Coordinates of C-alpha atoms in Angstrom, one line a residue:
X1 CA 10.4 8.0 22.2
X2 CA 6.8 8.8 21.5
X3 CA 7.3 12.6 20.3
X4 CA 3.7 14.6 21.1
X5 CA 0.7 15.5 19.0
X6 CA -0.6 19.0 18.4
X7 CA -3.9 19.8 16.5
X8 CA -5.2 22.9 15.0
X9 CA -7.6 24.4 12.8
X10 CA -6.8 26.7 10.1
X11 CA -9.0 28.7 8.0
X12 CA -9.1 28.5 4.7
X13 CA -10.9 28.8 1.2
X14 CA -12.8 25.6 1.9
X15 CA -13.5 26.4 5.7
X16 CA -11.9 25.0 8.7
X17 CA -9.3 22.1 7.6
X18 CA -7.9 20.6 10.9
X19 CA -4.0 19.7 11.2
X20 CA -1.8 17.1 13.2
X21 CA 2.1 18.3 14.3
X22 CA 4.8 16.6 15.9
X23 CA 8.2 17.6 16.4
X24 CA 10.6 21.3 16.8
X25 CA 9.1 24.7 15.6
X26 CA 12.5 25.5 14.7
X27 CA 13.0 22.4 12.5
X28 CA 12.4 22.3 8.8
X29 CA 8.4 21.8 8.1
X30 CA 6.9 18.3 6.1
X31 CA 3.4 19.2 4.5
X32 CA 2.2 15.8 4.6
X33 CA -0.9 14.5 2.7
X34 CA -2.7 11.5 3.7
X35 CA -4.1 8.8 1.3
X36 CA -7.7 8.4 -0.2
X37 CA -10.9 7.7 2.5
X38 CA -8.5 8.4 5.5
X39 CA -7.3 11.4 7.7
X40 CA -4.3 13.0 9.0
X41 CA -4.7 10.0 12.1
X42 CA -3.6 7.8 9.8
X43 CA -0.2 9.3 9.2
X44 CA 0.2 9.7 13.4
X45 CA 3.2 7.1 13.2
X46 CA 4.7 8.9 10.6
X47 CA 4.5 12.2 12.0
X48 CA 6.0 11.0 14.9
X49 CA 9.3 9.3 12.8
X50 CA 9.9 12.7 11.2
X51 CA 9.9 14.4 14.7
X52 CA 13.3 14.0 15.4
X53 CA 14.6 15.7 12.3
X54 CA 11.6 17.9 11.2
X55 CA 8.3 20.2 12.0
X56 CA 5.9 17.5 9.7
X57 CA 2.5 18.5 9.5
X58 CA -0.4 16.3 8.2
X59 CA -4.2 18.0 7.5
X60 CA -7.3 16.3 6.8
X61 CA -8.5 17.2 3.5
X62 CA -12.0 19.1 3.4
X63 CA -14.9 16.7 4.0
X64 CA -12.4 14.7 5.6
X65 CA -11.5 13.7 9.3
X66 CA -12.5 17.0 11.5
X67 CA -12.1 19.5 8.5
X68 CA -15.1 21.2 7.6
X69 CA -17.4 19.5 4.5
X70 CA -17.8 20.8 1.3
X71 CA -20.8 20.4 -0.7
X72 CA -18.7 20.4 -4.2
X73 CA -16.9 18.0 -5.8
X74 CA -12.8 19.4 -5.3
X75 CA -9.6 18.7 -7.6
X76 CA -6.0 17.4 -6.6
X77 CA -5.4 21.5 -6.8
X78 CA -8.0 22.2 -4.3
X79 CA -6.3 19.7 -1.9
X80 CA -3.2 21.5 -2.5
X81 CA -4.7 24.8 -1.9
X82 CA -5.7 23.6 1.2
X83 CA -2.4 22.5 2.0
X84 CA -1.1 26.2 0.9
X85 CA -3.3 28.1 3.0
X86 CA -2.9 26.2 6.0
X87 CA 0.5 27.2 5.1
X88 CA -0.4 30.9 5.1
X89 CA -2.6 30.3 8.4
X90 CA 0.3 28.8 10.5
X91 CA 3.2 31.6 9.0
X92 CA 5.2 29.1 7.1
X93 CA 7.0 29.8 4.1
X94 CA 8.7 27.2 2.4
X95 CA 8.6 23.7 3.2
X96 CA 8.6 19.9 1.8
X97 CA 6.0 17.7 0.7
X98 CA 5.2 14.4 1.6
X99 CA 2.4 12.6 0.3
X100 CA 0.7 8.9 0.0
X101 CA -1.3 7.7 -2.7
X102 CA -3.5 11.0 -3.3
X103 CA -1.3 12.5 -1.4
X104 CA 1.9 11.7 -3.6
X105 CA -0.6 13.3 -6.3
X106 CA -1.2 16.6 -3.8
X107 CA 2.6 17.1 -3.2
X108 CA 3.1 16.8 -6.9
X109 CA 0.6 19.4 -7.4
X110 CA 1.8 21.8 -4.9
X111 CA 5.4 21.3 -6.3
X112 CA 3.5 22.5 -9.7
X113 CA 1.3 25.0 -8.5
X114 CA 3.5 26.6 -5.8
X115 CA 7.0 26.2 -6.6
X116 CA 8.1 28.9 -4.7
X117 CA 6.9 27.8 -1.5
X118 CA 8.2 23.8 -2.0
X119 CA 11.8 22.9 -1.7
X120 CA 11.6 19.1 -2.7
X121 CA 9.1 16.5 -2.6
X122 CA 8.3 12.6 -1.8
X123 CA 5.7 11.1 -3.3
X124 CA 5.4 7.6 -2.0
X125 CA 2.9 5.0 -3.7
X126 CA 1.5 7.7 -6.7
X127 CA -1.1 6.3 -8.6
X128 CA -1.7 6.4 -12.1
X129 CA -4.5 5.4 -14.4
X130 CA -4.4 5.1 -17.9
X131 CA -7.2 6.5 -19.2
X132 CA -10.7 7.3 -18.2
X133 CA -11.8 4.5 -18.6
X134 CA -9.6 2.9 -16.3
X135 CA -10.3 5.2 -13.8
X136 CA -13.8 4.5 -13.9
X137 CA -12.9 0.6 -13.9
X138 CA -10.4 1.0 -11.1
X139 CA -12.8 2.9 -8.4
X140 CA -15.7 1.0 -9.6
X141 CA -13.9 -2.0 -8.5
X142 CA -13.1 -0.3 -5.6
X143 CA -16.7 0.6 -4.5
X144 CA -17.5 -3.0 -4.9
X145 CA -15.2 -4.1 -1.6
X146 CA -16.5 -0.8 0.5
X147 CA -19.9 -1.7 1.4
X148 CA -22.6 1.0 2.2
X149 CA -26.4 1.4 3.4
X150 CA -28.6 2.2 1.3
X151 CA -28.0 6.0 1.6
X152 CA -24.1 5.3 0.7
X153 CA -23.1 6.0 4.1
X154 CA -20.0 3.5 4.4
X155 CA -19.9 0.2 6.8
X156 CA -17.4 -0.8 8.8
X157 CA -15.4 -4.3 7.4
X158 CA -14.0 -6.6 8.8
X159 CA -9.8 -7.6 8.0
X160 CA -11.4 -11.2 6.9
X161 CA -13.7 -9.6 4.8
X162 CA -10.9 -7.3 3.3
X163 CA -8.6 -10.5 2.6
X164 CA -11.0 -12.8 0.7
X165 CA -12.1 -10.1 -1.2
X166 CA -9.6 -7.2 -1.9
X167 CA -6.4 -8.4 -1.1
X168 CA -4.4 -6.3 -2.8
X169 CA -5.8 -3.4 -0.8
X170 CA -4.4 -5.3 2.7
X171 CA -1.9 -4.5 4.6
X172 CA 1.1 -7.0 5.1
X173 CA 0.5 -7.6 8.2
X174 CA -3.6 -8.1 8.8
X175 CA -5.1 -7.0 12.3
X176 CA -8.9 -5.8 13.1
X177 CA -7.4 -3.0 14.8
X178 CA -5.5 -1.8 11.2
X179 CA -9.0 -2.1 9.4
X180 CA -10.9 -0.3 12.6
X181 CA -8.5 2.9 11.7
X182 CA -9.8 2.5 7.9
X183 CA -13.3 2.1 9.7
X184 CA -13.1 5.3 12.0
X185 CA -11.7 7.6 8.9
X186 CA -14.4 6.3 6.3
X187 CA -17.1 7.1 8.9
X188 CA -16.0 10.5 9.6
X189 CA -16.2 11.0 5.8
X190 CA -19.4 9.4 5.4
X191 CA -21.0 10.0 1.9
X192 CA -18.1 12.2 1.2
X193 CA -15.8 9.5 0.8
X194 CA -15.2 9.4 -3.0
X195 CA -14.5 13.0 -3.3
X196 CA -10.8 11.7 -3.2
X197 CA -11.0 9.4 -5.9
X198 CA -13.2 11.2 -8.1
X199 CA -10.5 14.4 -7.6
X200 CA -7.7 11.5 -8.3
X201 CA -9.1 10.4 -12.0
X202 CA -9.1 13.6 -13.3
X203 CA -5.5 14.4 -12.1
X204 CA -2.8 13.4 -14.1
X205 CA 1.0 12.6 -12.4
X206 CA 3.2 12.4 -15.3
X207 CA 2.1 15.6 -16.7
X208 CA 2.6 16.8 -13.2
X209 CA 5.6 15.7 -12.7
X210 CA 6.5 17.1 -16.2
X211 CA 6.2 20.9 -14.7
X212 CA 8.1 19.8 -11.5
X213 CA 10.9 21.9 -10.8
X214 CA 12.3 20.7 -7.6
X215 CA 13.8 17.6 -6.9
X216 CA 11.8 14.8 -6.3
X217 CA 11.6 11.3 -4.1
X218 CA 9.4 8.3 -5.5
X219 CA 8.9 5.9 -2.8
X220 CA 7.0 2.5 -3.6
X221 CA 6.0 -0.4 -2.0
X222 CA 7.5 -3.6 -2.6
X223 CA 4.0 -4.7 -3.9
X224 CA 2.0 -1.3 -4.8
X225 CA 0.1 -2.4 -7.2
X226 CA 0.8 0.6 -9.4
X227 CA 4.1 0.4 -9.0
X228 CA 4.3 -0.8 -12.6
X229 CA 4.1 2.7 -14.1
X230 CA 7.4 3.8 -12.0
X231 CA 9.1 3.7 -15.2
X232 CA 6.6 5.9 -16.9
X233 CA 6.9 8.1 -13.7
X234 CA 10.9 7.8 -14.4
X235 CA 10.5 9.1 -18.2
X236 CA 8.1 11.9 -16.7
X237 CA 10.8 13.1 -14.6
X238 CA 14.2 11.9 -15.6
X239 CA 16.0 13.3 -12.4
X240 CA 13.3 11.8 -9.7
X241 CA 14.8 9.3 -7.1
X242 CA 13.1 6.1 -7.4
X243 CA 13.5 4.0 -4.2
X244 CA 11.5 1.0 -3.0
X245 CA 10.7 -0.2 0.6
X246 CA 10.7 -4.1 0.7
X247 CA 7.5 -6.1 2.1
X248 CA 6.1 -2.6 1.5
X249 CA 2.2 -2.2 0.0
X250 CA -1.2 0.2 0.8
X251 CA -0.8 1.9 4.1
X252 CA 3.0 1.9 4.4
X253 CA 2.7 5.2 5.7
X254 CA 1.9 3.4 9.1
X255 CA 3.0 -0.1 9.3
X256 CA 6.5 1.3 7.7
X257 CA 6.9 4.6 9.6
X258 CA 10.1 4.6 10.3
X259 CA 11.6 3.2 6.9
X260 CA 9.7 6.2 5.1
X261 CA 11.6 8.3 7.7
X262 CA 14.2 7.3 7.1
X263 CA 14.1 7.3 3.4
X264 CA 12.8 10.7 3.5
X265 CA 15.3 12.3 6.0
X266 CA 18.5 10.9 3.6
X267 CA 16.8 12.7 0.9
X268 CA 15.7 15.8 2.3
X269 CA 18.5 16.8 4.2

């Protein structure tokens, strides 16, 4: 059963930041927060598995999706903050977070930041770089397999293109129509599209996870390619849950919907 798909705007510090929903007003809520260069679309399928058993509700961070742009260069906090006020604009309290990628990096910093308002959290494929340097290294690698005009505005790829030459950024199992969704969200971001990134490098998850209170769900893919640090993530925060999905990678979030869901709703309930 395909549960429905309510959208909103909510105001907040950093303008309008637009929101998905699925699933009972009476249920428990899911903050969820999407992965880098995408939108709260790309978590429709997950939304959808949490219905049954939860209120989950994904935004689209600012300059992202159909959220207002900003014109400044935002932190992992400021994501969160969005998060919270959305929160504030739609009368909820307390809830869970649920993130990806970034978003396992915003859920960890609105388990920090607001510990109050967030009863546990899953962060599913969290990042990590080493250093700065590595950072730098890491998205500089990155912009070399996201083509843009010569004003930086991003264009479209093709999967082909993604598998000879980022692989490890593809998704199990390759289809034009899983790269046009990576398309659609990187257009609607436009020159914006690093914002993410550049907010992800200066965040750091095992200090994070060091100030984390609540209990807490790590979730990787079989083949996340920093799934290597889970370990470090481990020592970080000796009571986390540390689960894997098998044949799982970038993306997960929608080609493994109802595994997360399912993985999520053991934990949180």
């Amino acid at each position: 059963m395909r549960h429905p798909i309510e959208r909103g705007l909510a105001k907040t510090f950093a303008g309008h930041i637009h929101w998905r929903a699925c699933g009972s007003s009476n249920a428990p809520v899911v903050m969820v927060s999407h992965i880098n260069q995408q939108s709260s679309a790309v978590m429709v399928e997950l939304l959808q598995a949490l219905a049954p058993n939860f209120r989950a509700i994904a935004i689209d961070y600012p300059s992202h999706g159909n959220s207002d742009h900003i014109d400044w260069q935002p932190a992992i906090e400021d994501y969160a903050r969005a998060v919270v006020d959305t929160m504030n604009d739609l009368d909820i309290t307390a809830v869970f977070a649920l993130g990806e990628a970034v978003g396992a990096a915003v859920s960890i910093a609105l388990a920090k930041g607001w510990p109050d308002r967030i009863r546990k959290i899953v962060a599913i494929n969290t990042p990590y770089f080493t250093d700065a340097a590595n950072a730098t290294n890491d998205i500089a690698d990155i912009a070399k397999v996201r083509p843009a005009d010569p004003t930086g505005f991003p264009l479209p790829r093709t999967i082909d293109f993604l598998l000879k030459n980022d692989p490890e950024h593809a998704p199990m199992q390759p289809s034009q129509s899983w790269m046009d969704r990576i398309n659609t969200a990187q257009l609607e971001i436009g020159r914006d599209r690093w914002q993410a990134m550049q907010a992800l490098a200066k965040f750091d998850p095992v200090a994070g996870l060091k100030a984390v209170k609540c209990p807490v769900l790590m979730l990787y893919g079989e083949h996340f390619i920093y799934g290597k640090h889970c370990t470090l993530m481990q020592e970080a925060c000796p009571a986390a849950r540390i689960e894997t999905i098998p044949g799982g990678r970038f993306c997960m979030t929608w080609e493994r919907a109802t595994d997360i869901a399912d993985h999520a709703r053991r934990f949180l309930t």
